[in-house]
Coordinates of C-alpha atoms in Angstrom, one line a residue:
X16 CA 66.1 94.4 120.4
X17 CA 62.8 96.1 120.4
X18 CA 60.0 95.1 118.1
X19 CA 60.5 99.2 116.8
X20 CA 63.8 98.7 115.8
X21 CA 63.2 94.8 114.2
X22 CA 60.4 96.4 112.6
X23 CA 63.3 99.1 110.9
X24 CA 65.9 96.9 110.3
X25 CA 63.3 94.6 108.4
X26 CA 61.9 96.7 106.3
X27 CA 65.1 96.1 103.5
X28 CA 66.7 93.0 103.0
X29 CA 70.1 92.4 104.5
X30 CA 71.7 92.5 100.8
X31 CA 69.8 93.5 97.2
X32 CA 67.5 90.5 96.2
X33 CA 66.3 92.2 93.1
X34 CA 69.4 93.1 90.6
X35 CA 68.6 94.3 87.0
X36 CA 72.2 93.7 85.5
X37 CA 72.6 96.3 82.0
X38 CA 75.2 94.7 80.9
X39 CA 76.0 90.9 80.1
X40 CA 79.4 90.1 82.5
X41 CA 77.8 91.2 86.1
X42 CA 74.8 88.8 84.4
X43 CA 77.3 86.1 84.1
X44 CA 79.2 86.5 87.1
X45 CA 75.8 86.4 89.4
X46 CA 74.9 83.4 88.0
X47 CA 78.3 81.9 88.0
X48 CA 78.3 82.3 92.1
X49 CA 74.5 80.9 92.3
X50 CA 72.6 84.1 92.6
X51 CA 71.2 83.7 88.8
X52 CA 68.2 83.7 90.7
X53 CA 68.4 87.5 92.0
X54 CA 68.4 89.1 88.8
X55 CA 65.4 90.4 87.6
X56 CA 66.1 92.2 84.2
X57 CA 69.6 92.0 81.7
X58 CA 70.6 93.9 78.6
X59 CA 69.1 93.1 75.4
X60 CA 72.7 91.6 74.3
X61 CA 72.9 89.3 76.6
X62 CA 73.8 85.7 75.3
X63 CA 75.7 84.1 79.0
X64 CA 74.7 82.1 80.2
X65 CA 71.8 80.6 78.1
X66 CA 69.2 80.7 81.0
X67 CA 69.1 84.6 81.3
X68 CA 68.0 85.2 78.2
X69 CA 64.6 84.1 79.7
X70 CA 64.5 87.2 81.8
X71 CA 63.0 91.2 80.9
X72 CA 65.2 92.3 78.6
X73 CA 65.4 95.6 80.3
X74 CA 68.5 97.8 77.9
X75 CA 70.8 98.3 75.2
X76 CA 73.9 99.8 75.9
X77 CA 73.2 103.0 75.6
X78 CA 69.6 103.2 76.2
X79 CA 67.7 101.5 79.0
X80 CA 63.7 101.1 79.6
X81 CA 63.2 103.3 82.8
X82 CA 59.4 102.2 83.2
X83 CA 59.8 98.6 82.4
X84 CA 63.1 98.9 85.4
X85 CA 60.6 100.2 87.6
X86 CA 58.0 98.0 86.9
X87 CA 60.7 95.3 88.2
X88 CA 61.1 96.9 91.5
X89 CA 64.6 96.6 91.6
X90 CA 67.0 97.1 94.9
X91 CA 70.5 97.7 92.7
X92 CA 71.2 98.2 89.1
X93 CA 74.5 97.0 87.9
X94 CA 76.1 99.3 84.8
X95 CA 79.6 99.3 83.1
X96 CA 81.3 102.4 82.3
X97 CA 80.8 106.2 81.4
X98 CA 78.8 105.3 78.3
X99 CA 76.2 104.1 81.1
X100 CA 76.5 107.3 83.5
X101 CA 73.5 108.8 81.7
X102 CA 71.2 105.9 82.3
X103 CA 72.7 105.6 86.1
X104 CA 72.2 109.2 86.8
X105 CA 68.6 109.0 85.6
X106 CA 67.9 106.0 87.5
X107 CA 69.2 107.3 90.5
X108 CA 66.7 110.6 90.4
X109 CA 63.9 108.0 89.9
X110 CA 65.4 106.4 93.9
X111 CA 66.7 103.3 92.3
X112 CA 70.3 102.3 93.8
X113 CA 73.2 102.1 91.1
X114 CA 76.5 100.6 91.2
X115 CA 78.5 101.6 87.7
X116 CA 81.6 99.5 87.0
X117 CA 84.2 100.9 85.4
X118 CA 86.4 98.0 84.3
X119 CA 88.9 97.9 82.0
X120 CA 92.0 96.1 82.6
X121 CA 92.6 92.0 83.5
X122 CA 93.0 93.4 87.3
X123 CA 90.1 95.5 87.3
X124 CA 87.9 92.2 85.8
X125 CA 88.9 90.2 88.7
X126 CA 88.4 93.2 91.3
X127 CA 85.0 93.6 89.7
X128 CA 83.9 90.0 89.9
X129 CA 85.2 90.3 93.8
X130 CA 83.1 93.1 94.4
X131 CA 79.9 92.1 92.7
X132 CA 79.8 88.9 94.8
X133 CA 80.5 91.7 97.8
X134 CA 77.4 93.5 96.9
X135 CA 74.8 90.2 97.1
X136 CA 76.2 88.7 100.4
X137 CA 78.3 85.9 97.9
X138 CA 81.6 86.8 98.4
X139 CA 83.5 83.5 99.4
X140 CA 81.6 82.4 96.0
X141 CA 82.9 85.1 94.0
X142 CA 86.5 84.8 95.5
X143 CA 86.2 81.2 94.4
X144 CA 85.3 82.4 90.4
X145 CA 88.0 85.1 91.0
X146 CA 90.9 82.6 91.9
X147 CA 89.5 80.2 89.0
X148 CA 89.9 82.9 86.2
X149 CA 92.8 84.1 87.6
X150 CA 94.4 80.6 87.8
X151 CA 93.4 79.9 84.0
X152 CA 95.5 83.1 83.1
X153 CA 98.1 81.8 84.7
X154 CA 98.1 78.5 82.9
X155 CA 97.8 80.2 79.7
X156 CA 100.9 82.8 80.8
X157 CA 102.9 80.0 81.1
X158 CA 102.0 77.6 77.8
X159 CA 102.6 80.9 76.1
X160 CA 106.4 81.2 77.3
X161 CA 106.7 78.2 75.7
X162 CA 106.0 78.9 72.4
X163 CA 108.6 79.0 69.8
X164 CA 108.0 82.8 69.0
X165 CA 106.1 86.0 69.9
X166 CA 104.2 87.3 67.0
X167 CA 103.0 90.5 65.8
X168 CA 99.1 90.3 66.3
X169 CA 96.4 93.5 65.4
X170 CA 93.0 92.9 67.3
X171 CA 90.5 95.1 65.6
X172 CA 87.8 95.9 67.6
X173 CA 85.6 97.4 65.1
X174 CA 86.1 97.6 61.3
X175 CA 85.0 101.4 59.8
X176 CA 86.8 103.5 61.5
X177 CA 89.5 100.8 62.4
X178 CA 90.0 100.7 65.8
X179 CA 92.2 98.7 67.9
X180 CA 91.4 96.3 70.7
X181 CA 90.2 97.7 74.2
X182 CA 92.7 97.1 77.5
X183 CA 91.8 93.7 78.5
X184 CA 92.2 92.1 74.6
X185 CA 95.1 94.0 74.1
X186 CA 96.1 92.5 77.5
X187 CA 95.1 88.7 76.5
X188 CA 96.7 89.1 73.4
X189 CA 99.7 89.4 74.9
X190 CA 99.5 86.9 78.1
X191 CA 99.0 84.4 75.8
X192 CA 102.4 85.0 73.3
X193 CA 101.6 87.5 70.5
X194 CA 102.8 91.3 70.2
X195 CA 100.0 93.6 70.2
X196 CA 101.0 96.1 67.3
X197 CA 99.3 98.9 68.8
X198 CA 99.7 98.3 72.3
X199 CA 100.1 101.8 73.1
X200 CA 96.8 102.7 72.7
X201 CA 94.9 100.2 75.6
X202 CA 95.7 103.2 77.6
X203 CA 92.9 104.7 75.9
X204 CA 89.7 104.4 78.0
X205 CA 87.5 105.6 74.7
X206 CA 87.2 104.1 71.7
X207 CA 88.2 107.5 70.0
X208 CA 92.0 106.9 71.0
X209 CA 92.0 103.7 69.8
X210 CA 91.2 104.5 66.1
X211 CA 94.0 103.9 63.5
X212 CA 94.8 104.4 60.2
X213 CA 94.8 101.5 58.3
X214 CA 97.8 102.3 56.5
X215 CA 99.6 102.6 59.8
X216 CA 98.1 99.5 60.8
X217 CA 99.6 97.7 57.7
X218 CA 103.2 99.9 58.6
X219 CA 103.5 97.8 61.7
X220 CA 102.6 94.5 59.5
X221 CA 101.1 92.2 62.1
X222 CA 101.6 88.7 61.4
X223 CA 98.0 87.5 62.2
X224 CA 94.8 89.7 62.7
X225 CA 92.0 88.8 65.2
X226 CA 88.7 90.5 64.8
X227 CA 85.8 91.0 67.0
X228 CA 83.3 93.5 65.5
X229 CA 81.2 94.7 68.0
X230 CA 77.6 92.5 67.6
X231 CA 78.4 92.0 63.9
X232 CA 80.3 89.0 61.6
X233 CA 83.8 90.0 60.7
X234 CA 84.0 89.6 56.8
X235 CA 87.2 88.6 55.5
X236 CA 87.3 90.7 52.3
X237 CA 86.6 94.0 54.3
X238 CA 90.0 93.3 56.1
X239 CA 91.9 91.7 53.3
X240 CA 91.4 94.4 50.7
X241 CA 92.2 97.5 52.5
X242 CA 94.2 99.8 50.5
X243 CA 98.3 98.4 51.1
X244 CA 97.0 95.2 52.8
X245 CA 98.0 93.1 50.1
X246 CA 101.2 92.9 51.3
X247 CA 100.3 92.5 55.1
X248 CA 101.8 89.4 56.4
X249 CA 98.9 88.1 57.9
X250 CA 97.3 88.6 54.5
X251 CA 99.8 86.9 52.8
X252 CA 100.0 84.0 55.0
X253 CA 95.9 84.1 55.2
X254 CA 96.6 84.2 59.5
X255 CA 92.8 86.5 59.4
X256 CA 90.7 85.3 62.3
X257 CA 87.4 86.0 64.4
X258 CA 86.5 85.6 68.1
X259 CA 82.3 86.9 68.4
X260 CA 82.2 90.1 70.7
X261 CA 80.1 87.7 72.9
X262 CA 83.2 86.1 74.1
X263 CA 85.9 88.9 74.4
X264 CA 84.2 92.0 74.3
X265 CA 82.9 91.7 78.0
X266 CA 85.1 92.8 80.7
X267 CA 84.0 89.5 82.7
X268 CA 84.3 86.0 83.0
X269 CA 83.6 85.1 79.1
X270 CA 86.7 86.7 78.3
X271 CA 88.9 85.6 81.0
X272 CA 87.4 81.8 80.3
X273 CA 86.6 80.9 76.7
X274 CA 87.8 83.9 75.4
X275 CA 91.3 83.6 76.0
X276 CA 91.1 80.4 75.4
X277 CA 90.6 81.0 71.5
X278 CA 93.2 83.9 71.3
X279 CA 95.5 81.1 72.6
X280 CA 94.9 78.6 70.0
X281 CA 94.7 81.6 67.7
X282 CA 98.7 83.1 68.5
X283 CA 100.0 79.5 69.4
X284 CA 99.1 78.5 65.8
X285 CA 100.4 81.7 64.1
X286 CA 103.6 81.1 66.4
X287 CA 104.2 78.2 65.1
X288 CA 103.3 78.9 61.1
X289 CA 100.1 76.8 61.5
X290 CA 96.6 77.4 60.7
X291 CA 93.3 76.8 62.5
X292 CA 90.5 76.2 60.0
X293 CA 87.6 78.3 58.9
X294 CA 84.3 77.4 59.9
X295 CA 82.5 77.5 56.9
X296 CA 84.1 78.6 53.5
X297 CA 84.4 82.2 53.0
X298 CA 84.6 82.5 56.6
X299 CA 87.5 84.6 58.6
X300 CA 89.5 80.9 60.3
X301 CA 88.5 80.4 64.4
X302 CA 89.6 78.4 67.0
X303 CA 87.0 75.4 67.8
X304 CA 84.5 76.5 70.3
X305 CA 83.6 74.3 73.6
X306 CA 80.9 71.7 73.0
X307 CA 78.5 73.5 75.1
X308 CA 79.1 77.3 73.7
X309 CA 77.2 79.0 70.6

């Protein structure tokens, strides 16, 4: 090889070494394979692992600091979904690479872990993480056909207009025993075609009700005194619970880890006409966190 061509093939590195992640899961998932160390800038939201938080906080969702990115000097920006394609296109006009995820489904969240571990030269790493969220599904699949029921679950998403949980909750929900009541509307890649009437909601009569407001506390008397939801089951039998969006509302390894695990305490108690307890009074009930989680 000719000092010319070494001198070419050096002047980028082999794979990115400089990763500004604007959104928490591709956050998580680097560090989770031991490339914490590549990213340079996360989201403004993000709360996995603890450690990042240290690091620029670079965006929001749907706005992102273009000077403060460039300051960084990244060699890739990691996105998730069309809500991002705004801040991607820009980005890419300003000659930063872009890589926008578009993961919805349990599938697509392993795929994606897979392919971010692709991108940094890590992939054995993230195939290991893959196969270890993929095997925890499984073990929850399989305590959940063993529970003495199925039953009817809502997982509300966000609170005014009501709208129903996004493809991979509506997906957990399920893996893990209960009967999403509005399962037909995971197809629905936007938000918009997830939104319910609360009435209609309250026709189907789910038996429990999981909430995950979107970066905000679920209140219990916001769900409990909707107009006909007196006489909603889960009311009646006081089966309202909370996950935090931090844990579910990610399409990455939060959900697929500590996230499922709570919607499987959650359904397994409703299953069996138990309750898990609230965490402070007042409070929508929860299953117990790991030691080690917020």
């Amino acid at each position: 090889m000719t000092d010319r061509l070494k001198a070419l093939l050096s002047s980028a590195p082999r794979y990115p070494q400089r990763i500004v992640c604007m959104t928490e899961e591709t956050t998580e998932t680097l560090y989770r394979i031991g490339a914490g160390d590549l990213v340079v800038g996360v989201s403004g939201f993000t709360v996995r692992p603890p450690e990042a938080r240290k690091k620029p906080r670079v965006s929001s969702f749907l706005d992102a600091n273009f000077e403060r990115i460039l300051e960084l000097k990244p060699d890739l920006v990691l996105g998730f979904s069309d809500l991002q394609a705004d801040i991607g296109r820009e980005l890419c006009k300003r000659g930063v690479p872009v890589y926008l995820f578009n993961q919805r489904s349990l599938a697509e969240i392993l795929q994606t872990v897979r392919v971010v571990g692709a991108l940094v030269g890590r992939a054995e790493a993230a195939e290991k993480l893959a196969d270890e969220l993929e095997a925890n599904l499984v073990r929850h699949a399989e305590a959940a056909e063993r529970l003495p029921r199925r039953p009817r679950i809502f997982f509300e998403e966000w609170h005014e207009p009501l709208i129903s949980g996004i493809r991979w909750c509506s997906e957990l929900v399920e893996l893990v025993g209960g009967e999403d009541v509005c399962r037909e509307s995971r197809e629905s890649q936007a938000a918009k075609g997830r939104i319910f009437e609360p009435a209609e909601v309250a026709r189907r009569d789910p038996e429990g009700v999981i909430a995950s407001w979107c970066g905000r506390k679920a209140k219990r008397e916001k769900i409990a005194s909707r107009p006909g939801w007196e006489r909603v089951r889960a009311v009646l039998d006081d089966q309202l619970y909370e996950v935090k969006s931090s844990f579910i509302l990610q399409p990455g390894p939060a959900a697929l880890s500590d996230g499922v695990e709570q919607l499987a305490a959650i359904v397994a108690a409703i299953a069996r006409g138990e309750k898990l307890p609230s965490p402070r009074p007042g409070d929508l009930r929860a299953a117990p966190l790991p030691a080690d989680r917020p």
